[in-house]
Amino acid sequence: RPELEQQLRQVLRGGNLDRQPDDLNMDVDDETRLLAYSLTPVSHPQGPILGAVMVLHDVTEQRAFERVRSEFVLRASHELRTPVTGMHMAFGLLRERLKFPPESREHDLLETIGEEMQRLTQLINDLLNFSRYQSGMQKLDLAPCAIDELLERAQQRFAEPAAHKQIELITELEPPLPRIQADVTQLDRVLDNLLHNAIRLSLIHI
């Protein structure tokens, strides 16, 4: 197998594999099995690499379980998204018709319901994205990314809700920062979840 020979040569030269190797398909007793493997160099006490050890694990049942689990989560997330979207739209229309003073208990309850429904929608979207990545339906879109710009945009997005709860968002960085290869959209989503939860759960004592 060409891919195995290439990886073996890389290990024998003292290098590491760039990523986790793909499973091997192998016919055993007229049945196709999936084998995960690892390659480890064998070195002489004085330093030279003498060879390599290849360890194989039969992961056929494990991969089947992972596939079923991923399909279940994907299907469940799709089924949940439809009623939650309908509830979110209906609640938006209801909130437009119900007018309560900003300091009233009813106003606070409506705001809480809206925030929790938005959080539920985000959780469902996160489940969908997670399932797509696991199943290979969605790939990371890697591109050069500046960390300081990433954090600055996140700070700007949440400046208003933070100020509403009397919270000041401060970014502390020690330049120079390296540029990284990352999926900017996904990192934005991670930062949004962290900041949203931090602001929502912060208790202000006056």
mmCIF file of C-alpha atoms in Angstrom:
data_model
loop_
_atom_site.group_PDB
_atom_site.id
_atom_site.type_symbol
_atom_site.label_atom_id
_atom_site.label_comp_id
_atom_site.label_asym_id
_atom_site.label_seq_id
_atom_site.Cartn_x
_atom_site.Cartn_y
_atom_site.Cartn_z
ATOM 1 C CA ARG A 1 0.000 0.000 0.000
ATOM 2 C CA PRO A 2 1.656 3.242 -1.144
ATOM 3 C CA GLU A 3 0.390 5.314 1.776
ATOM 4 C CA LEU A 4 1.841 2.850 4.298
ATOM 5 C CA GLU A 5 5.212 2.792 2.559
ATOM 6 C CA GLN A 6 5.377 6.589 2.576
ATOM 7 C CA GLN A 7 4.491 6.800 6.275
ATOM 8 C CA LEU A 8 6.983 4.052 7.122
ATOM 9 C CA ARG A 9 9.802 5.859 5.323
ATOM 10 C CA GLN A 10 8.931 9.047 7.212
ATOM 11 C CA VAL A 11 9.090 7.239 10.574
ATOM 12 C CA LEU A 12 12.366 5.513 9.677
ATOM 13 C CA ARG A 13 13.866 8.909 8.899
ATOM 14 C CA GLY A 14 13.000 10.018 12.439
ATOM 15 C CA GLY A 15 9.959 12.084 11.527
ATOM 16 C CA ASN A 16 6.431 12.038 12.917
ATOM 17 C CA LEU A 17 3.221 11.411 11.011
ATOM 18 C CA ASP A 18 1.493 14.652 10.047
ATOM 19 C CA ARG A 19 -1.939 13.401 11.121
ATOM 20 C CA GLN A 20 -3.727 10.371 12.507
ATOM 21 C CA PRO A 21 -3.580 7.669 9.795
ATOM 22 C CA ASP A 22 -6.828 6.634 8.140
ATOM 23 C CA ASP A 23 -8.206 3.206 8.972
ATOM 24 C CA LEU A 24 -7.144 0.301 6.795
ATOM 25 C CA ASN A 25 -9.747 -1.802 5.008
ATOM 26 C CA MET A 26 -8.710 -5.439 5.123
ATOM 27 C CA ASP A 27 -10.570 -8.621 4.148
ATOM 28 C CA VAL A 28 -10.427 -11.233 6.917
ATOM 29 C CA ASP A 29 -12.308 -14.540 6.456
ATOM 30 C CA ASP A 30 -14.462 -13.046 3.675
ATOM 31 C CA GLU A 31 -15.360 -10.071 5.906
ATOM 32 C CA THR A 32 -14.128 -6.497 5.610
ATOM 33 C CA ARG A 33 -12.591 -5.236 8.821
ATOM 34 C CA LEU A 34 -11.419 -1.744 9.757
ATOM 35 C CA LEU A 35 -7.983 -1.548 11.353
ATOM 36 C CA ALA A 36 -6.495 1.493 13.085
ATOM 37 C CA TYR A 37 -2.716 1.470 13.299
ATOM 38 C CA SER A 38 0.294 3.314 14.646
ATOM 39 C CA LEU A 39 3.960 3.323 13.622
ATOM 40 C CA THR A 40 6.766 3.668 16.173
ATOM 41 C CA PRO A 41 10.506 3.710 15.402
ATOM 42 C CA VAL A 42 12.839 1.214 17.085
ATOM 43 C CA SER A 43 16.168 2.855 17.931
ATOM 44 C CA HIS A 44 19.587 1.507 18.900
ATOM 45 C CA PRO A 45 20.827 2.641 22.344
ATOM 46 C CA GLN A 46 23.483 4.696 20.547
ATOM 47 C CA GLY A 47 20.900 6.509 18.448
ATOM 48 C CA PRO A 48 20.418 5.012 14.960
ATOM 49 C CA ILE A 49 16.912 3.889 13.979
ATOM 50 C CA LEU A 50 16.926 0.150 13.318
ATOM 51 C CA GLY A 51 13.332 -0.322 12.203
ATOM 52 C CA ALA A 52 9.745 0.318 13.128
ATOM 53 C CA VAL A 53 6.898 -1.411 14.949
ATOM 54 C CA MET A 54 3.388 -1.310 13.528
ATOM 55 C CA VAL A 55 0.526 -1.951 15.959
ATOM 56 C CA LEU A 56 -2.952 -2.659 14.587
ATOM 57 C CA HIS A 57 -6.299 -2.489 16.385
ATOM 58 C CA ASP A 58 -9.550 -3.881 15.018
ATOM 59 C CA VAL A 59 -11.986 -0.948 15.277
ATOM 60 C CA THR A 60 -14.788 -2.286 13.056
ATOM 61 C CA GLU A 61 -17.451 -2.335 15.784
ATOM 62 C CA GLN A 62 -16.231 0.965 17.266
ATOM 63 C CA ARG A 63 -16.503 2.757 13.930
ATOM 64 C CA ALA A 64 -19.968 1.282 13.344
ATOM 65 C CA PHE A 65 -21.103 2.584 16.740
ATOM 66 C CA GLU A 66 -19.610 6.019 16.030
ATOM 67 C CA ARG A 67 -21.419 6.153 12.688
ATOM 68 C CA VAL A 68 -24.770 5.232 14.244
ATOM 69 C CA ARG A 69 -24.269 7.769 17.035
ATOM 70 C CA SER A 70 -23.355 10.514 14.579
ATOM 71 C CA GLU A 71 -26.376 9.756 12.378
ATOM 72 C CA PHE A 72 -28.679 9.775 15.401
ATOM 73 C CA VAL A 73 -27.400 13.143 16.647
ATOM 74 C CA LEU A 74 -27.642 14.607 13.142
ATOM 75 C CA ARG A 75 -31.217 13.369 12.644
ATOM 76 C CA ALA A 76 -32.311 14.444 16.131
ATOM 77 C CA SER A 77 -30.821 17.908 15.646
ATOM 78 C CA HIS A 78 -32.670 18.342 12.364
ATOM 79 C CA GLU A 79 -35.946 17.230 13.966
ATOM 80 C CA LEU A 80 -35.469 19.599 16.911
ATOM 81 C CA ARG A 81 -34.622 22.608 14.774
ATOM 82 C CA THR A 82 -38.069 22.811 13.103
ATOM 83 C CA PRO A 83 -40.258 23.147 16.250
ATOM 84 C CA VAL A 84 -37.720 25.367 18.004
ATOM 85 C CA THR A 85 -37.625 27.714 15.014
ATOM 86 C CA GLY A 86 -41.433 27.873 15.031
ATOM 87 C CA MET A 87 -41.498 28.597 18.761
ATOM 88 C CA HIS A 88 -38.870 31.304 18.325
ATOM 89 C CA MET A 89 -40.893 33.051 15.610
ATOM 90 C CA ALA A 90 -44.139 32.781 17.574
ATOM 91 C CA PHE A 91 -42.463 34.171 20.689
ATOM 92 C CA GLY A 92 -41.054 37.081 18.690
ATOM 93 C CA LEU A 93 -44.547 38.001 17.489
ATOM 94 C CA LEU A 94 -45.956 37.640 21.008
ATOM 95 C CA ARG A 95 -43.266 39.866 22.502
ATOM 96 C CA GLU A 96 -44.091 42.589 19.966
ATOM 97 C CA ARG A 97 -47.715 42.631 21.151
ATOM 98 C CA LEU A 98 -47.042 42.399 24.879
ATOM 99 C CA LYS A 99 -45.729 45.660 26.290
ATOM 100 C CA PHE A 100 -44.519 45.782 29.894
ATOM 101 C CA PRO A 101 -42.526 48.452 31.738
ATOM 102 C CA PRO A 102 -38.764 47.721 31.588
ATOM 103 C CA GLU A 103 -38.559 47.439 35.383
ATOM 104 C CA SER A 104 -41.462 44.971 35.689
ATOM 105 C CA ARG A 105 -41.167 41.285 36.502
ATOM 106 C CA GLU A 106 -43.071 40.387 33.337
ATOM 107 C CA HIS A 107 -40.492 42.190 31.199
ATOM 108 C CA ASP A 108 -37.645 40.279 32.882
ATOM 109 C CA LEU A 109 -39.433 36.971 32.323
ATOM 110 C CA LEU A 110 -39.911 37.676 28.616
ATOM 111 C CA GLU A 111 -36.243 38.589 28.257
ATOM 112 C CA THR A 112 -35.226 35.384 30.027
ATOM 113 C CA ILE A 113 -37.429 33.269 27.759
ATOM 114 C CA GLY A 114 -35.962 34.954 24.678
ATOM 115 C CA GLU A 115 -32.389 34.391 25.852
ATOM 116 C CA GLU A 116 -33.002 30.739 26.691
ATOM 117 C CA MET A 117 -34.677 30.058 23.348
ATOM 118 C CA GLN A 118 -31.735 31.684 21.581
ATOM 119 C CA ARG A 119 -29.386 29.517 23.630
ATOM 120 C CA LEU A 120 -31.355 26.384 22.719
ATOM 121 C CA THR A 121 -31.146 27.291 19.032
ATOM 122 C CA GLN A 122 -27.389 27.744 19.341
ATOM 123 C CA LEU A 123 -27.025 24.363 21.066
ATOM 124 C CA ILE A 124 -28.919 22.657 18.237
ATOM 125 C CA ASN A 125 -26.722 24.383 15.646
ATOM 126 C CA ASP A 126 -23.609 23.293 17.533
ATOM 127 C CA LEU A 127 -24.863 19.688 17.541
ATOM 128 C CA LEU A 128 -25.462 19.857 13.801
ATOM 129 C CA ASN A 129 -21.992 21.226 13.130
ATOM 130 C CA PHE A 130 -20.407 18.625 15.413
ATOM 131 C CA SER A 131 -22.210 15.800 13.625
ATOM 132 C CA ARG A 132 -21.218 17.139 10.210
ATOM 133 C CA TYR A 133 -17.569 17.312 11.188
ATOM 134 C CA GLN A 134 -17.638 13.786 12.591
ATOM 135 C CA SER A 135 -19.290 12.378 9.486
ATOM 136 C CA GLY A 136 -16.963 14.262 7.141
ATOM 137 C CA MET A 137 -19.841 16.275 5.631
ATOM 138 C CA GLN A 138 -18.227 19.550 6.687
ATOM 139 C CA LYS A 139 -14.555 20.472 6.671
ATOM 140 C CA LEU A 140 -12.637 23.203 8.441
ATOM 141 C CA ASP A 141 -11.918 26.176 6.194
ATOM 142 C CA LEU A 142 -8.360 26.955 7.314
ATOM 143 C CA ALA A 143 -6.846 30.352 6.508
ATOM 144 C CA PRO A 144 -4.292 32.738 8.088
ATOM 145 C CA CYS A 145 -5.837 34.409 11.121
ATOM 146 C CA ALA A 146 -4.666 37.278 13.356
ATOM 147 C CA ILE A 147 -5.460 36.547 16.999
ATOM 148 C CA ASP A 148 -5.682 40.205 18.037
ATOM 149 C CA GLU A 149 -8.202 40.973 15.270
ATOM 150 C CA LEU A 150 -10.241 37.903 16.220
ATOM 151 C CA LEU A 151 -10.498 39.017 19.869
ATOM 152 C CA GLU A 152 -11.156 42.641 18.940
ATOM 153 C CA ARG A 153 -14.131 41.672 16.771
ATOM 154 C CA ALA A 154 -15.532 39.489 19.563
ATOM 155 C CA GLN A 155 -15.158 42.352 22.032
ATOM 156 C CA GLN A 156 -17.016 44.717 19.703
ATOM 157 C CA ARG A 157 -19.850 42.222 19.165
ATOM 158 C CA PHE A 158 -20.492 41.946 22.903
ATOM 159 C CA ALA A 159 -19.694 45.481 24.011
ATOM 160 C CA GLU A 160 -23.370 46.504 24.154
ATOM 161 C CA PRO A 161 -24.769 43.473 26.070
ATOM 162 C CA ALA A 162 -21.811 43.668 28.463
ATOM 163 C CA ALA A 163 -22.398 47.374 29.123
ATOM 164 C CA HIS A 164 -26.075 46.623 29.732
ATOM 165 C CA LYS A 165 -25.004 44.455 32.712
ATOM 166 C CA GLN A 166 -22.343 46.970 33.796
ATOM 167 C CA ILE A 167 -19.499 44.698 32.625
ATOM 168 C CA GLU A 168 -16.367 46.047 30.969
ATOM 169 C CA LEU A 169 -14.661 43.765 28.440
ATOM 170 C CA ILE A 170 -10.871 44.199 28.411
ATOM 171 C CA THR A 171 -8.442 42.509 26.019
ATOM 172 C CA GLU A 172 -4.894 42.019 27.325
ATOM 173 C CA LEU A 173 -2.334 40.826 24.775
ATOM 174 C CA GLU A 174 1.441 40.566 24.691
ATOM 175 C CA PRO A 175 2.644 41.303 21.139
ATOM 176 C CA PRO A 176 3.979 40.166 18.864
ATOM 177 C CA LEU A 177 1.393 37.447 18.339
ATOM 178 C CA PRO A 178 1.866 34.855 15.582
ATOM 179 C CA ARG A 179 -0.688 34.393 12.820
ATOM 180 C CA ILE A 180 -2.375 31.005 12.995
ATOM 181 C CA GLN A 181 -4.077 28.720 10.518
ATOM 182 C CA ALA A 182 -7.687 28.415 11.658
ATOM 183 C CA ASP A 183 -11.325 28.411 10.626
ATOM 184 C CA VAL A 184 -12.265 31.979 11.527
ATOM 185 C CA THR A 185 -16.021 31.345 11.389
ATOM 186 C CA GLN A 186 -15.788 28.480 13.861
ATOM 187 C CA LEU A 187 -13.486 30.416 16.208
ATOM 188 C CA ASP A 188 -15.962 33.328 16.137
ATOM 189 C CA ARG A 189 -18.686 30.881 17.156
ATOM 190 C CA VAL A 190 -16.571 29.538 20.039
ATOM 191 C CA LEU A 191 -15.819 33.041 21.341
ATOM 192 C CA ASP A 192 -19.473 34.059 20.993
ATOM 193 C CA ASN A 193 -20.572 31.079 23.081
ATOM 194 C CA LEU A 194 -17.973 31.797 25.777
ATOM 195 C CA LEU A 195 -18.764 35.506 26.021
ATOM 196 C CA HIS A 196 -22.532 35.001 25.833
ATOM 197 C CA ASN A 197 -22.488 32.496 28.697
ATOM 198 C CA ALA A 198 -20.059 34.578 30.763
ATOM 199 C CA ILE A 199 -22.163 37.729 30.451
ATOM 200 C CA ARG A 200 -25.473 35.924 30.924
ATOM 201 C CA LEU A 201 -24.329 34.165 34.104
ATOM 202 C CA SER A 202 -22.452 37.110 35.648
ATOM 203 C CA LEU A 203 -24.010 38.504 38.805
ATOM 204 C CA ILE A 204 -23.431 42.188 39.451
ATOM 205 C CA HIS A 205 -23.265 43.280 43.103
ATOM 206 C CA ILE A 206 -23.794 47.010 43.661
#
